[in-house]
Amino acid sequence: MDKKIGFLNFGHWQPIPGSQVRTGRDALLQTVELAEAAEEIGLDGAYVRVHHFARQLASPFPLLSAMAARTSRIELGTGIIDMRYENPLYMAEEAAAADLISGGRLQLGVSRGSPETALRGSEAFGYVPAPGSDDAELARQKTGLFLAAISGEPVVDADPAMTGGRPGRLSVQPQSPGLADRIWWGSGTRATAEWTAGQGMNLMSSTLLVEDTGVPFDELQAEQIARFRQAWRESGWEREPRVSVSRSVLPIVSDLDRQYFGGDPGEDQIGILEGVRARFGKSYVGEPDRLAEDLAKDAAVREADTLLLTVPNMLGVEYNARLLQTVVEHVAPAIGWVHPDRR
């Protein structure tokens, strides 16, 4: 399989010393500029994280459309959209429009979302789980309706008074063919990875798993990927699924790099997240040749077809473009990545 590499931008902004991203406008425009730079470097994808009630990127579709208008080849995606906050039919319209503008380059990661600063934030948007249900079920129900809508399934009754007396059902418009095959579920456990396969969605796994079996993070994530692929085969889907993992990869090639990231990156971390024992993946920090060697040993990176590099976006476009260039030249070949021009 072709190995793909993209960046994942959390879109932080803060007016603090050292920040090159001081306002929401800065965060948005610099994300577009970094997508342009990444495409020129040869990266395969430009992904954005979606957070609400925080100084981070929030509404993704205007941003994705702007990125699409300024690029021509690179994949454009999310990692992830919290479906608890979404109107699935309106999201289907926005996603199709953005995908058409991009020429079919959207890769949308969705899920139940991650811990957030807001207390019952999605309820403030007007979305409350039904009695006896919970946030996870709400997100899955909305995702099911979203998938149906972007697949062209009828979702509402027609009004005979407006259709010459003809009854029937209507689909969301516009439609963007193939978009339904480019939806990913952000999975934090082995069980949800298997559920993802049953739904026909691609798998997006990050630097956090909300379970811990005592094995290193990359091995636990590799097992998650294996279970996903086995469940995919058992579900009988005809196409090959995609799988992505996220890593923080920070090459040290200058005194400035050393100043920012020269400390010991440490190892996997274990913690309690929302009452559940969770395992966090380590950061990869060091000289490029050492990073190449270490990343090539990462079991989950080997198993995934797509690696998303989380970037320190508040350091600005120039710094992050240089970081990505270093990874492309000195680290990526060790995991089997080939520049698009040579594939």
Short mmCIF file of C-alpha atoms in Angstrom, two decimals:
data_model
loop_
_atom_site.label_atom_id
_atom_site.label_comp_id
_atom_site.label_asym_id
_atom_site.label_seq_id
_atom_site.Cartn_x
_atom_site.Cartn_y
_atom_site.Cartn_z
CA MET A 1 0.00 0.00 0.00
CA ASP A 2 1.10 3.58 -0.62
CA LYS A 3 2.05 5.28 2.64
CA LYS A 4 0.59 8.78 2.98
CA ILE A 5 1.63 11.56 5.33
CA GLY A 6 -0.34 14.64 6.30
CA PHE A 7 -0.30 17.26 9.02
CA LEU A 8 -2.92 17.68 11.73
CA ASN A 9 -3.45 21.24 12.96
CA PHE A 10 -5.26 21.83 16.26
CA GLY A 11 -5.49 25.50 15.36
CA HIS A 12 -4.58 27.06 18.72
CA TRP A 13 -4.35 30.81 19.00
CA GLN A 14 -3.29 32.91 21.99
CA PRO A 15 -1.94 36.49 22.27
CA ILE A 16 1.02 35.41 24.39
CA PRO A 17 4.79 35.94 24.06
CA GLY A 18 6.29 33.78 21.34
CA SER A 19 2.97 33.01 19.64
CA GLN A 20 2.81 33.59 15.89
CA VAL A 21 -0.93 32.86 15.99
CA ARG A 22 -2.55 35.53 18.10
CA THR A 23 -6.12 35.73 16.77
CA GLY A 24 -8.78 33.52 15.25
CA ARG A 25 -8.08 35.14 11.89
CA ASP A 26 -4.41 34.23 12.23
CA ALA A 27 -5.30 30.61 12.93
CA LEU A 28 -7.59 30.35 9.92
CA LEU A 29 -5.37 32.09 7.37
CA GLN A 30 -2.22 30.35 8.53
CA THR A 31 -3.92 26.96 8.22
CA VAL A 32 -4.66 27.75 4.58
CA GLU A 33 -1.06 28.88 4.06
CA LEU A 34 0.32 25.74 5.72
CA ALA A 35 -1.84 23.58 3.44
CA GLU A 36 -0.34 25.36 0.44
CA ALA A 37 3.18 24.86 1.78
CA ALA A 38 2.52 21.21 2.59
CA GLU A 39 1.28 20.55 -0.93
CA GLU A 40 4.41 22.15 -2.36
CA ILE A 41 6.60 20.05 -0.05
CA GLY A 42 4.86 16.88 -1.24
CA LEU A 43 2.69 15.95 1.73
CA ASP A 44 -0.49 14.05 1.02
CA GLY A 45 -2.90 15.62 3.49
CA ALA A 46 -3.86 18.73 5.45
CA TYR A 47 -6.14 17.97 8.40
CA VAL A 48 -7.71 20.18 11.06
CA ARG A 49 -8.98 19.40 14.53
CA VAL A 50 -12.39 20.76 15.54
CA HIS A 51 -13.02 22.12 19.06
CA HIS A 52 -15.88 24.20 20.42
CA PHE A 53 -15.84 26.89 23.11
CA ALA A 54 -12.05 27.14 22.88
CA ARG A 55 -9.43 29.26 21.13
CA GLN A 56 -8.97 26.62 18.48
CA LEU A 57 -10.40 25.86 15.04
CA ALA A 58 -14.15 25.23 15.22
CA SER A 59 -16.35 25.38 12.08
CA PRO A 60 -14.41 23.30 9.54
CA PHE A 61 -16.24 23.65 6.24
CA PRO A 62 -15.53 27.30 5.41
CA LEU A 63 -11.89 26.59 6.22
CA LEU A 64 -11.77 23.38 4.17
CA SER A 65 -13.34 25.21 1.22
CA ALA A 66 -10.73 27.96 1.46
CA MET A 67 -7.96 25.36 1.61
CA ALA A 68 -9.48 23.64 -1.42
CA ALA A 69 -9.55 26.88 -3.41
CA ARG A 70 -5.83 27.46 -2.79
CA THR A 71 -4.59 23.89 -3.44
CA SER A 72 -5.05 21.32 -6.20
CA ARG A 73 -3.78 17.91 -5.08
CA ILE A 74 -3.52 17.54 -1.32
CA GLU A 75 -6.23 15.74 0.67
CA LEU A 76 -8.20 17.96 3.04
CA GLY A 77 -9.65 16.51 6.19
CA THR A 78 -10.75 16.71 9.79
CA GLY A 79 -9.53 14.84 12.80
CA ILE A 80 -12.18 14.94 14.15
CA ILE A 81 -15.64 16.57 13.98
CA ASP A 82 -17.61 16.00 17.20
CA MET A 83 -20.92 14.74 15.84
CA ARG A 84 -22.79 15.59 19.05
CA TYR A 85 -22.72 19.24 17.92
CA GLU A 86 -23.82 18.69 14.32
CA ASN A 87 -27.08 18.90 12.42
CA PRO A 88 -26.40 15.86 10.19
CA LEU A 89 -28.45 17.03 7.20
CA TYR A 90 -26.99 20.54 7.17
CA MET A 91 -23.55 19.01 7.63
CA ALA A 92 -24.26 16.76 4.62
CA GLU A 93 -24.98 19.84 2.50
CA GLU A 94 -21.84 21.62 3.71
CA ALA A 95 -19.63 18.56 3.27
CA ALA A 96 -20.87 17.90 -0.26
CA ALA A 97 -20.37 21.55 -1.24
CA ALA A 98 -16.83 21.61 0.15
CA ASP A 99 -16.03 18.28 -1.51
CA LEU A 100 -17.27 19.51 -4.88
CA ILE A 101 -15.17 22.66 -4.54
CA SER A 102 -12.13 20.51 -3.76
CA GLY A 103 -12.68 18.12 -6.64
CA GLY A 104 -13.33 15.14 -4.35
CA ARG A 105 -10.41 15.60 -1.95
CA LEU A 106 -12.23 15.66 1.41
CA GLN A 107 -11.38 13.04 4.05
CA LEU A 108 -13.69 13.68 7.00
CA GLY A 109 -12.94 12.25 10.41
CA VAL A 110 -15.94 12.21 12.77
CA SER A 111 -16.71 10.73 16.18
CA ARG A 112 -18.21 11.31 19.60
CA GLY A 113 -15.51 13.83 20.38
CA SER A 114 -12.94 14.26 23.12
CA PRO A 115 -12.95 15.81 26.62
CA GLU A 116 -13.66 19.53 26.44
CA THR A 117 -13.76 22.64 28.58
CA ALA A 118 -17.51 23.17 28.10
CA LEU A 119 -19.94 21.50 30.48
CA ARG A 120 -22.59 19.82 28.30
CA GLY A 121 -21.44 21.94 25.37
CA SER A 122 -23.45 20.10 22.74
CA GLU A 123 -26.60 20.69 24.80
CA ALA A 124 -25.93 24.43 24.47
CA PHE A 125 -26.11 23.85 20.70
CA GLY A 126 -29.55 22.29 21.23
CA TYR A 127 -28.65 18.59 21.07
CA VAL A 128 -29.59 16.48 24.09
CA PRO A 129 -29.40 12.67 24.20
CA ALA A 130 -32.77 10.97 24.31
CA PRO A 131 -33.92 9.52 27.66
CA GLY A 132 -31.99 6.33 28.34
CA SER A 133 -29.33 7.25 25.76
CA ASP A 134 -25.95 8.96 26.08
CA ASP A 135 -23.50 11.15 24.18
CA ALA A 136 -21.91 8.22 22.38
CA GLU A 137 -25.25 6.95 21.08
CA LEU A 138 -26.26 10.47 20.04
CA ALA A 139 -23.07 10.81 17.99
CA ARG A 140 -23.57 7.41 16.34
CA GLN A 141 -27.21 8.12 15.45
CA LYS A 142 -26.29 11.44 13.89
CA THR A 143 -23.44 9.83 11.97
CA GLY A 144 -25.81 7.22 10.57
CA LEU A 145 -28.16 9.92 9.26
CA PHE A 146 -25.21 11.90 7.87
CA LEU A 147 -23.91 8.83 6.02
CA ALA A 148 -27.35 8.15 4.59
CA ALA A 149 -27.70 11.75 3.44
CA ILE A 150 -24.33 11.96 1.66
CA SER A 151 -25.06 8.58 0.03
CA GLY A 152 -28.12 10.06 -1.67
CA GLU A 153 -30.75 8.24 0.36
CA PRO A 154 -34.13 10.03 0.62
CA VAL A 155 -34.44 11.62 4.05
CA VAL A 156 -37.63 13.72 3.93
CA ASP A 157 -41.13 13.51 2.45
CA ALA A 158 -41.89 15.68 -0.56
CA ASP A 159 -44.72 18.20 -0.34
CA PRO A 160 -47.29 17.21 -3.01
CA ALA A 161 -48.44 20.84 -3.13
CA MET A 162 -45.02 21.73 -4.51
CA THR A 163 -44.50 18.66 -6.72
CA GLY A 164 -47.62 18.67 -8.86
CA GLY A 165 -49.43 16.27 -6.55
CA ARG A 166 -46.74 13.60 -6.76
CA PRO A 167 -45.79 12.01 -3.44
CA GLY A 168 -42.28 10.79 -2.75
CA ARG A 169 -39.16 11.43 -0.74
CA LEU A 170 -36.29 13.82 -1.27
CA SER A 171 -32.53 13.63 -0.85
CA VAL A 172 -30.18 16.30 0.39
CA GLN A 173 -28.58 18.38 -2.37
CA PRO A 174 -25.95 18.75 -3.64
CA GLN A 175 -24.50 15.27 -3.78
CA SER A 176 -20.77 14.62 -4.17
CA PRO A 177 -20.15 11.11 -5.54
CA GLY A 178 -17.66 9.06 -3.54
CA LEU A 179 -17.78 11.21 -0.42
CA ALA A 180 -19.37 8.43 1.63
CA ASP A 181 -16.24 6.29 1.08
CA ARG A 182 -14.08 9.06 2.55
CA ILE A 183 -15.60 9.26 6.03
CA TRP A 184 -13.44 8.15 8.99
CA TRP A 185 -14.44 7.36 12.57
CA GLY A 186 -12.12 8.51 15.34
CA SER A 187 -11.80 5.39 17.47
CA GLY A 188 -10.34 5.20 20.96
CA THR A 189 -10.82 1.48 21.67
CA ARG A 190 -10.52 -1.87 19.95
CA ALA A 191 -14.28 -2.43 20.24
CA THR A 192 -15.18 0.86 18.54
CA ALA A 193 -12.69 0.04 15.79
CA GLU A 194 -14.65 -3.13 15.09
CA TRP A 195 -17.91 -1.15 15.13
CA THR A 196 -16.36 1.33 12.68
CA ALA A 197 -15.62 -1.48 10.24
CA GLY A 198 -19.20 -2.67 10.45
CA GLN A 199 -20.39 0.80 9.45
CA GLY A 200 -18.11 0.90 6.40
CA MET A 201 -16.08 3.85 7.64
CA ASN A 202 -12.31 4.26 7.56
CA LEU A 203 -10.43 4.14 10.86
CA MET A 204 -8.79 7.20 12.42
CA SER A 205 -6.76 6.43 15.54
CA SER A 206 -4.90 9.12 17.46
CA THR A 207 -2.26 9.39 20.18
CA LEU A 208 -4.78 8.36 22.83
CA LEU A 209 -6.59 5.09 23.51
CA VAL A 210 -9.17 5.01 26.30
CA GLU A 211 -8.11 1.54 27.41
CA ASP A 212 -4.89 -0.02 28.62
CA THR A 213 -3.77 -3.65 28.52
CA GLY A 214 -0.24 -3.06 29.75
CA VAL A 215 1.45 -3.35 26.35
CA PRO A 216 3.21 -0.36 24.70
CA PHE A 217 0.90 2.13 23.01
CA ASP A 218 1.99 1.34 19.46
CA GLU A 219 1.36 -2.39 19.99
CA LEU A 220 -2.09 -1.77 21.45
CA GLN A 221 -2.90 0.51 18.52
CA ALA A 222 -1.60 -2.09 16.05
CA GLU A 223 -3.95 -4.63 17.62
CA GLN A 224 -6.80 -2.15 17.23
CA ILE A 225 -5.95 -1.81 13.53
CA ALA A 226 -5.77 -5.59 13.07
CA ARG A 227 -9.18 -6.03 14.69
CA PHE A 228 -10.60 -3.29 12.47
CA ARG A 229 -9.32 -4.97 9.30
CA GLN A 230 -10.59 -8.37 10.38
CA ALA A 231 -14.03 -6.93 11.11
CA TRP A 232 -13.95 -5.15 7.74
CA ARG A 233 -13.32 -8.42 5.92
CA GLU A 234 -16.09 -10.15 7.87
CA SER A 235 -18.50 -7.33 6.99
CA GLY A 236 -18.01 -8.06 3.29
CA TRP A 237 -17.20 -4.56 2.08
CA GLU A 238 -15.76 -4.51 -1.44
CA ARG A 239 -13.37 -1.57 -1.20
CA GLU A 240 -10.16 -1.47 0.81
CA PRO A 241 -10.44 0.70 3.94
CA ARG A 242 -7.99 3.38 5.01
CA VAL A 243 -6.37 3.63 8.42
CA SER A 244 -4.60 6.63 9.94
CA VAL A 245 -2.61 7.18 13.12
CA SER A 246 -1.39 10.46 14.58
CA ARG A 247 2.06 11.13 15.98
CA SER A 248 3.97 14.10 17.32
CA VAL A 249 7.27 14.05 15.38
CA LEU A 250 9.66 16.89 16.18
CA PRO A 251 13.08 16.77 14.50
CA ILE A 252 15.90 18.67 16.19
CA VAL A 253 18.09 20.28 13.51
CA SER A 254 18.74 23.76 14.91
CA ASP A 255 19.32 25.61 18.16
CA LEU A 256 15.78 26.96 17.90
CA ASP A 257 14.38 23.42 17.67
CA ARG A 258 16.48 22.47 20.69
CA GLN A 259 15.19 25.49 22.58
CA TYR A 260 11.57 24.52 21.91
CA PHE A 261 11.70 20.73 22.11
CA GLY A 262 15.13 19.68 23.36
CA GLY A 263 13.86 18.05 26.56
CA ASP A 264 13.41 14.34 27.08
CA PRO A 265 10.25 13.28 25.17
CA GLY A 266 9.61 10.48 27.67
CA GLU A 267 7.60 7.35 27.06
CA ASP A 268 3.94 6.35 26.89
CA GLN A 269 1.80 7.86 29.63
CA ILE A 270 -0.99 6.22 31.60
CA GLY A 271 -3.82 8.28 33.04
CA ILE A 272 -7.48 8.38 33.96
CA LEU A 273 -9.67 10.10 31.37
CA GLU A 274 -13.38 10.53 32.12
CA GLY A 275 -13.11 7.74 34.67
CA VAL A 276 -11.41 5.29 32.29
CA ARG A 277 -7.79 4.15 32.36
CA ALA A 278 -6.20 5.49 29.16
CA ARG A 279 -2.85 5.17 27.41
CA PHE A 280 -1.23 8.14 25.64
CA GLY A 281 1.42 7.72 22.96
CA LYS A 282 4.81 9.33 23.33
CA SER A 283 6.23 12.18 21.27
CA TYR A 284 9.09 11.48 18.87
CA VAL A 285 11.76 14.13 19.45
CA GLY A 286 15.39 14.06 18.37
CA GLU A 287 17.87 14.08 15.52
CA PRO A 288 16.26 13.10 12.19
CA ASP A 289 18.23 9.86 11.76
CA ARG A 290 17.20 8.70 15.22
CA LEU A 291 13.57 9.67 14.56
CA ALA A 292 13.62 7.69 11.32
CA GLU A 293 14.88 4.62 13.14
CA ASP A 294 12.41 4.94 16.02
CA LEU A 295 9.38 5.67 13.84
CA ALA A 296 10.17 2.70 11.58
CA LYS A 297 9.86 0.48 14.67
CA ASP A 298 6.43 1.85 15.60
CA ALA A 299 4.06 -1.08 15.10
CA ALA A 300 0.97 1.05 14.42
CA VAL A 301 2.77 3.38 12.00
CA ARG A 302 3.81 0.29 10.05
CA GLU A 303 0.24 -1.01 9.91
CA ALA A 304 -1.49 2.27 8.98
CA ASP A 305 -1.55 3.64 5.44
CA THR A 306 -1.70 7.25 6.65
CA LEU A 307 0.40 9.07 9.24
CA LEU A 308 -0.84 12.43 10.53
CA LEU A 309 1.82 14.67 12.05
CA THR A 310 0.51 16.94 14.79
CA VAL A 311 2.14 20.34 14.35
CA PRO A 312 2.95 23.08 16.91
CA ASN A 313 0.86 25.55 14.95
CA MET A 314 1.41 28.52 17.28
CA LEU A 315 5.03 28.66 16.09
CA GLY A 316 3.80 29.86 12.70
CA VAL A 317 3.72 28.72 9.09
CA GLU A 318 7.42 29.21 8.33
CA TYR A 319 8.54 27.10 11.29
CA ASN A 320 6.05 24.31 10.63
CA ALA A 321 6.76 24.21 6.90
CA ARG A 322 10.44 23.77 7.72
CA LEU A 323 9.57 21.02 10.24
CA LEU A 324 7.47 19.18 7.65
CA GLN A 325 10.22 19.56 5.03
CA THR A 326 12.72 17.94 7.41
CA VAL A 327 10.34 15.04 8.09
CA VAL A 328 9.73 14.52 4.38
CA GLU A 329 13.41 14.52 3.50
CA HIS A 330 14.97 12.66 6.42
CA VAL A 331 12.31 10.68 8.30
CA ALA A 332 9.42 9.71 6.03
CA PRO A 333 11.40 7.41 3.69
CA ALA A 334 12.16 5.15 6.65
CA ILE A 335 8.47 4.26 6.99
CA GLY A 336 7.98 3.60 3.29
CA TRP A 337 6.75 7.01 2.18
CA VAL A 338 7.53 8.03 -1.40
CA HIS A 339 7.15 11.54 -2.79
CA PRO A 340 3.97 11.79 -4.94
CA ASP A 341 6.03 12.73 -8.01
CA ARG A 342 7.81 9.35 -7.82
CA ARG A 343 4.89 7.05 -7.17
#
